[in-house]
Short mmCIF file of C-alpha atoms in Angstrom, two decimals:
data_model
loop_
_atom_site.label_atom_id
_atom_site.label_comp_id
_atom_site.label_asym_id
_atom_site.label_seq_id
_atom_site.Cartn_x
_atom_site.Cartn_y
_atom_site.Cartn_z
CA GLN A 1 129.15 108.67 113.90
CA VAL A 2 127.15 105.84 115.32
CA GLN A 3 125.60 103.56 112.58
CA LEU A 4 123.17 100.57 112.97
CA GLN A 5 121.92 97.82 110.11
CA GLU A 6 119.69 95.40 110.84
CA SER A 7 119.51 92.19 108.84
CA GLY A 8 117.59 88.97 108.78
CA PRO A 9 114.98 87.32 106.59
CA GLY A 10 111.94 89.64 105.46
CA LEU A 11 109.34 86.94 105.34
CA VAL A 12 109.16 84.28 108.70
CA GLN A 13 106.07 81.47 108.46
CA PRO A 14 103.77 81.70 111.17
CA SER A 15 104.74 79.72 114.21
CA GLU A 16 108.27 79.99 113.47
CA THR A 17 111.15 81.83 115.33
CA LEU A 18 111.84 85.26 113.49
CA SER A 19 115.58 86.10 113.99
CA LEU A 20 117.28 89.36 113.33
CA THR A 21 120.74 90.78 113.62
CA CYS A 22 122.27 94.52 114.56
CA ALA A 23 124.97 95.71 113.04
CA VAL A 24 126.87 98.44 115.12
CA SER A 25 129.47 100.81 113.63
CA GLY A 26 131.27 103.74 114.94
CA TYR A 27 130.83 102.79 118.60
CA SER A 28 131.81 99.27 120.61
CA VAL A 29 128.63 97.90 122.12
CA SER A 30 131.05 97.06 125.14
CA SER A 31 131.47 100.62 125.83
CA GLY A 32 127.86 100.86 127.62
CA TYR A 33 124.36 102.05 127.17
CA TYR A 34 121.56 99.65 126.33
CA TRP A 35 120.51 98.02 123.02
CA ASP A 36 117.55 98.15 122.21
CA TRP A 37 114.63 96.44 119.56
CA ILE A 38 111.59 98.41 118.88
CA ARG A 39 108.97 97.51 116.32
CA GLN A 40 106.68 99.32 114.29
CA PRO A 41 103.32 97.65 112.97
CA PRO A 42 102.28 98.86 110.00
CA GLY A 43 100.51 101.96 110.07
CA ARG A 44 100.77 101.90 114.07
CA GLY A 45 102.97 103.37 116.66
CA LEU A 46 105.79 102.37 118.30
CA GLU A 47 106.22 99.49 120.90
CA TRP A 48 109.40 98.65 122.68
CA ILE A 49 110.77 95.00 122.35
CA GLY A 50 113.35 94.65 124.60
CA SER A 51 116.89 95.87 125.46
CA VAL A 52 120.72 94.26 126.38
CA TYR A 53 123.16 95.72 128.00
CA HIS A 54 126.96 95.94 127.17
CA SER A 55 127.10 92.92 130.14
CA GLY A 56 124.43 90.94 128.70
CA ASN A 57 121.70 91.83 131.44
CA THR A 58 118.56 91.80 129.36
CA TYR A 59 115.01 93.24 129.88
CA TYR A 60 111.90 92.86 128.30
CA ASN A 61 108.28 94.02 127.17
CA THR A 62 106.04 91.99 129.94
CA SER A 63 103.53 91.26 126.50
CA LEU A 64 106.11 89.73 124.89
CA LYS A 65 108.82 88.13 127.48
CA SER A 66 107.47 84.49 127.15
CA ARG A 67 108.13 84.74 123.18
CA VAL A 68 111.27 87.07 123.16
CA SER A 69 115.17 86.47 123.44
CA ILE A 70 117.80 89.26 122.65
CA SER A 71 121.37 88.72 123.32
CA ILE A 72 124.69 90.59 122.28
CA ASP A 73 128.48 89.62 121.12
CA THR A 74 130.58 92.36 121.71
CA SER A 75 133.29 90.36 119.57
CA LYS A 76 131.10 90.92 116.80
CA ASN A 77 129.85 94.27 118.15
CA GLN A 78 126.48 93.05 117.16
CA PHE A 79 123.05 92.01 118.68
CA PHE A 80 120.01 89.80 118.16
CA LEU A 81 116.69 89.40 118.47
CA ARG A 82 114.85 86.20 118.61
CA LEU A 83 111.07 86.11 118.69
CA GLY A 84 109.49 82.94 118.55
CA SER A 85 105.81 81.47 117.51
CA VAL A 86 105.43 84.55 115.35
CA THR A 87 101.89 85.17 114.07
CA ALA A 88 100.63 87.85 111.70
CA ALA A 89 100.21 90.18 115.07
CA ASP A 90 104.20 90.34 114.68
CA THR A 91 104.33 91.61 111.22
CA ALA A 92 106.07 94.83 111.75
CA VAL A 93 109.26 97.41 110.55
CA TYR A 94 111.61 95.82 113.51
CA TYR A 95 114.24 98.45 114.28
CA CYS A 96 117.36 98.62 116.40
CA ALA A 97 118.24 101.56 118.27
CA ARG A 98 121.34 102.37 121.07
CA HIS A 99 119.30 104.04 124.13
CA GLY A 100 122.30 106.79 124.87
CA GLY A 101 120.68 107.02 129.19
CA VAL A 102 119.55 110.35 129.84
CA ARG A 103 119.89 110.91 126.16
CA GLY A 104 116.82 109.19 125.37
CA THR A 105 117.08 106.55 122.03
CA ASP A 106 119.65 108.97 120.06
CA TYR A 107 120.59 106.35 117.65
CA TRP A 108 118.33 104.21 115.12
CA GLY A 109 118.66 101.78 112.51
CA GLN A 110 116.69 102.19 109.17
CA GLY A 111 114.41 99.45 109.98
CA THR A 112 113.32 96.04 108.61
CA LEU A 113 110.15 94.83 107.58
CA VAL A 114 109.64 91.48 108.96
CA THR A 115 106.06 89.87 106.88
CA VAL A 116 104.75 86.51 109.18
CA SER A 117 102.60 84.79 106.30
CA SER A 118 102.66 81.61 105.48
CA GLU B 1 103.80 100.20 134.06
CA ILE B 2 103.58 104.05 133.21
CA VAL B 3 101.26 104.37 130.03
CA LEU B 4 101.60 107.75 127.98
CA THR B 5 98.87 109.26 126.69
CA GLN B 6 99.08 112.04 123.48
CA SER B 7 96.57 114.41 122.29
CA PRO B 8 95.30 115.18 120.00
CA GLY B 9 95.77 112.02 118.04
CA THR B 10 95.64 114.23 114.58
CA LEU B 11 96.49 118.44 114.96
CA SER B 12 95.46 120.22 111.49
CA LEU B 13 97.74 123.32 111.29
CA SER B 14 98.75 125.84 108.19
CA PRO B 15 102.66 126.51 108.00
CA GLY B 16 103.89 129.64 109.79
CA GLN B 17 101.38 128.70 112.98
CA ARG B 18 102.56 127.34 116.25
CA ALA B 19 101.75 123.79 117.66
CA THR B 20 101.26 122.58 120.76
CA LEU B 21 101.55 118.39 121.36
CA SER B 22 100.22 116.85 124.76
CA CYS B 23 101.95 113.84 126.33
CA ARG B 24 99.54 112.73 129.56
CA ALA B 25 101.61 110.02 132.04
CA SER B 26 99.70 107.32 133.70
CA GLN B 27 101.65 108.73 137.12
CA SER B 28 104.38 111.32 138.34
CA ILE B 29 107.22 110.96 136.18
CA SER B 30 110.84 112.40 136.49
CA ARG B 31 111.42 115.33 134.13
CA SER B 32 114.94 113.82 133.21
CA TYR B 33 113.39 110.84 131.23
CA LEU B 34 111.13 111.98 128.98
CA ALA B 35 111.56 112.36 125.46
CA TRP B 36 110.20 113.25 121.99
CA TYR B 37 110.21 111.86 118.78
CA GLN B 38 109.78 113.11 114.93
CA GLN B 39 108.85 110.02 112.43
CA LYS B 40 108.53 110.77 108.74
CA PRO B 41 106.92 108.92 106.01
CA GLY B 42 109.00 105.87 105.50
CA GLN B 43 111.91 106.80 107.87
CA ALA B 44 113.23 105.69 111.62
CA PRO B 45 112.46 107.87 114.52
CA ARG B 46 114.17 110.77 114.76
CA LEU B 47 115.45 112.35 118.61
CA LEU B 48 113.91 115.76 118.75
CA ILE B 49 114.02 116.10 122.72
CA TYR B 50 115.69 114.92 125.57
CA GLY B 51 115.20 115.11 129.46
CA THR B 52 111.75 116.95 128.99
CA SER B 53 113.32 120.05 127.54
CA SER B 54 117.02 119.66 125.93
CA ARG B 55 117.28 119.58 122.03
CA ALA B 56 118.91 116.82 120.48
CA THR B 57 122.35 117.59 118.19
CA GLY B 58 121.16 119.52 114.94
CA ILE B 59 117.12 120.43 116.12
CA PRO B 60 116.08 123.66 115.32
CA ASP B 61 115.46 126.11 118.79
CA ARG B 62 111.77 126.09 116.68
CA PHE B 63 111.20 123.10 118.60
CA SER B 64 111.12 122.84 122.55
CA GLY B 65 109.50 120.97 125.19
CA SER B 66 107.99 121.71 128.44
CA GLY B 67 105.97 120.15 131.23
CA SER B 68 106.87 117.94 134.96
CA GLY B 69 104.62 115.61 136.65
CA THR B 70 101.94 113.87 134.64
CA ASP B 71 101.50 116.50 131.72
CA PHE B 72 104.33 117.26 129.18
CA THR B 73 104.04 119.56 125.89
CA LEU B 74 106.03 119.91 122.85
CA THR B 75 105.79 122.83 120.90
CA ILE B 76 107.04 124.05 117.65
CA THR B 77 106.87 127.31 116.40
CA ARG B 78 106.79 128.72 112.77
CA LEU B 79 105.87 125.38 111.10
CA GLU B 80 107.19 124.65 108.43
CA PRO B 81 106.04 121.80 105.13
CA GLU B 82 108.35 119.12 106.70
CA ASP B 83 107.11 119.79 109.75
CA PHE B 84 103.22 118.18 109.05
CA VAL B 85 104.56 114.19 110.08
CA MET B 86 104.13 112.39 113.03
CA TYR B 87 105.31 112.57 116.84
CA TYR B 88 105.65 110.43 119.36
CA CYS B 89 106.61 111.13 123.44
CA GLN B 90 108.45 108.18 125.55
CA HIS B 91 108.74 107.75 128.97
CA TYR B 92 112.16 105.98 129.87
CA GLY B 93 114.53 105.79 132.76
CA SER B 94 118.19 104.76 134.13
CA ALA B 95 117.19 101.62 132.99
CA PRO B 96 114.30 100.09 130.74
CA PRO B 97 111.26 99.57 130.53
CA TYR B 98 110.53 102.32 128.23
CA SER B 99 106.89 103.35 127.00
CA PHE B 100 105.98 104.83 124.07
CA GLY B 101 102.97 107.08 123.69
CA GLN B 102 100.46 106.20 120.71
CA GLY B 103 101.82 109.20 118.45
CA THR B 104 100.17 112.95 117.12
CA LYS B 105 99.75 113.99 113.77
CA LEU B 106 100.53 116.19 112.70
CA GLU B 107 99.01 117.40 109.06
CA ILE B 108 98.26 120.37 106.91
CA LYS B 109 95.12 122.24 107.24
#
């Protein structure tokens, strides 16, 4: 059973950097697939932030590209999100997920709410 | 960038009825790379349909997907009370980027 769990601060100051970790169990991230970060502002829809491949190749949403960095640590079976220069507009539930190729985004973490506020 | 537009924004129906949700792409996309998700309040999205018409593991056959080109449909027959939640379509490819539709809320009439 593949499981993903997000962790990180629930409150971030404006202009600072949001940092989240996704711990994966039940599957080795080095075995393949893309590993995604997706967010959802309160009461709104889903936004793909970016993805990392097991090789370390990364892909980012063009609207966030200048502020986002995603990385992977295969030895710890984790991947990471960093989003810089945050504002209130970055307040959202952040999900990590596995993209199972043609099977779509087949496993999701439970999500973690990050609030940007002073 | 492919933009997905879902309609209607809200669909009001009664239990037992049939729901038809639409997802339109801004350009023609491969049937292999269109998925549907269900999201209940306070929960992560759950994969329902991938590759336009393949049901994910454990999804009842009341849920079905169809379509091609730019127009795709999620059909839910015999609506049950737990079906009245949010639904999103997603386009993906053999590699990122991905995009989501803005969602359809299915509510009890």
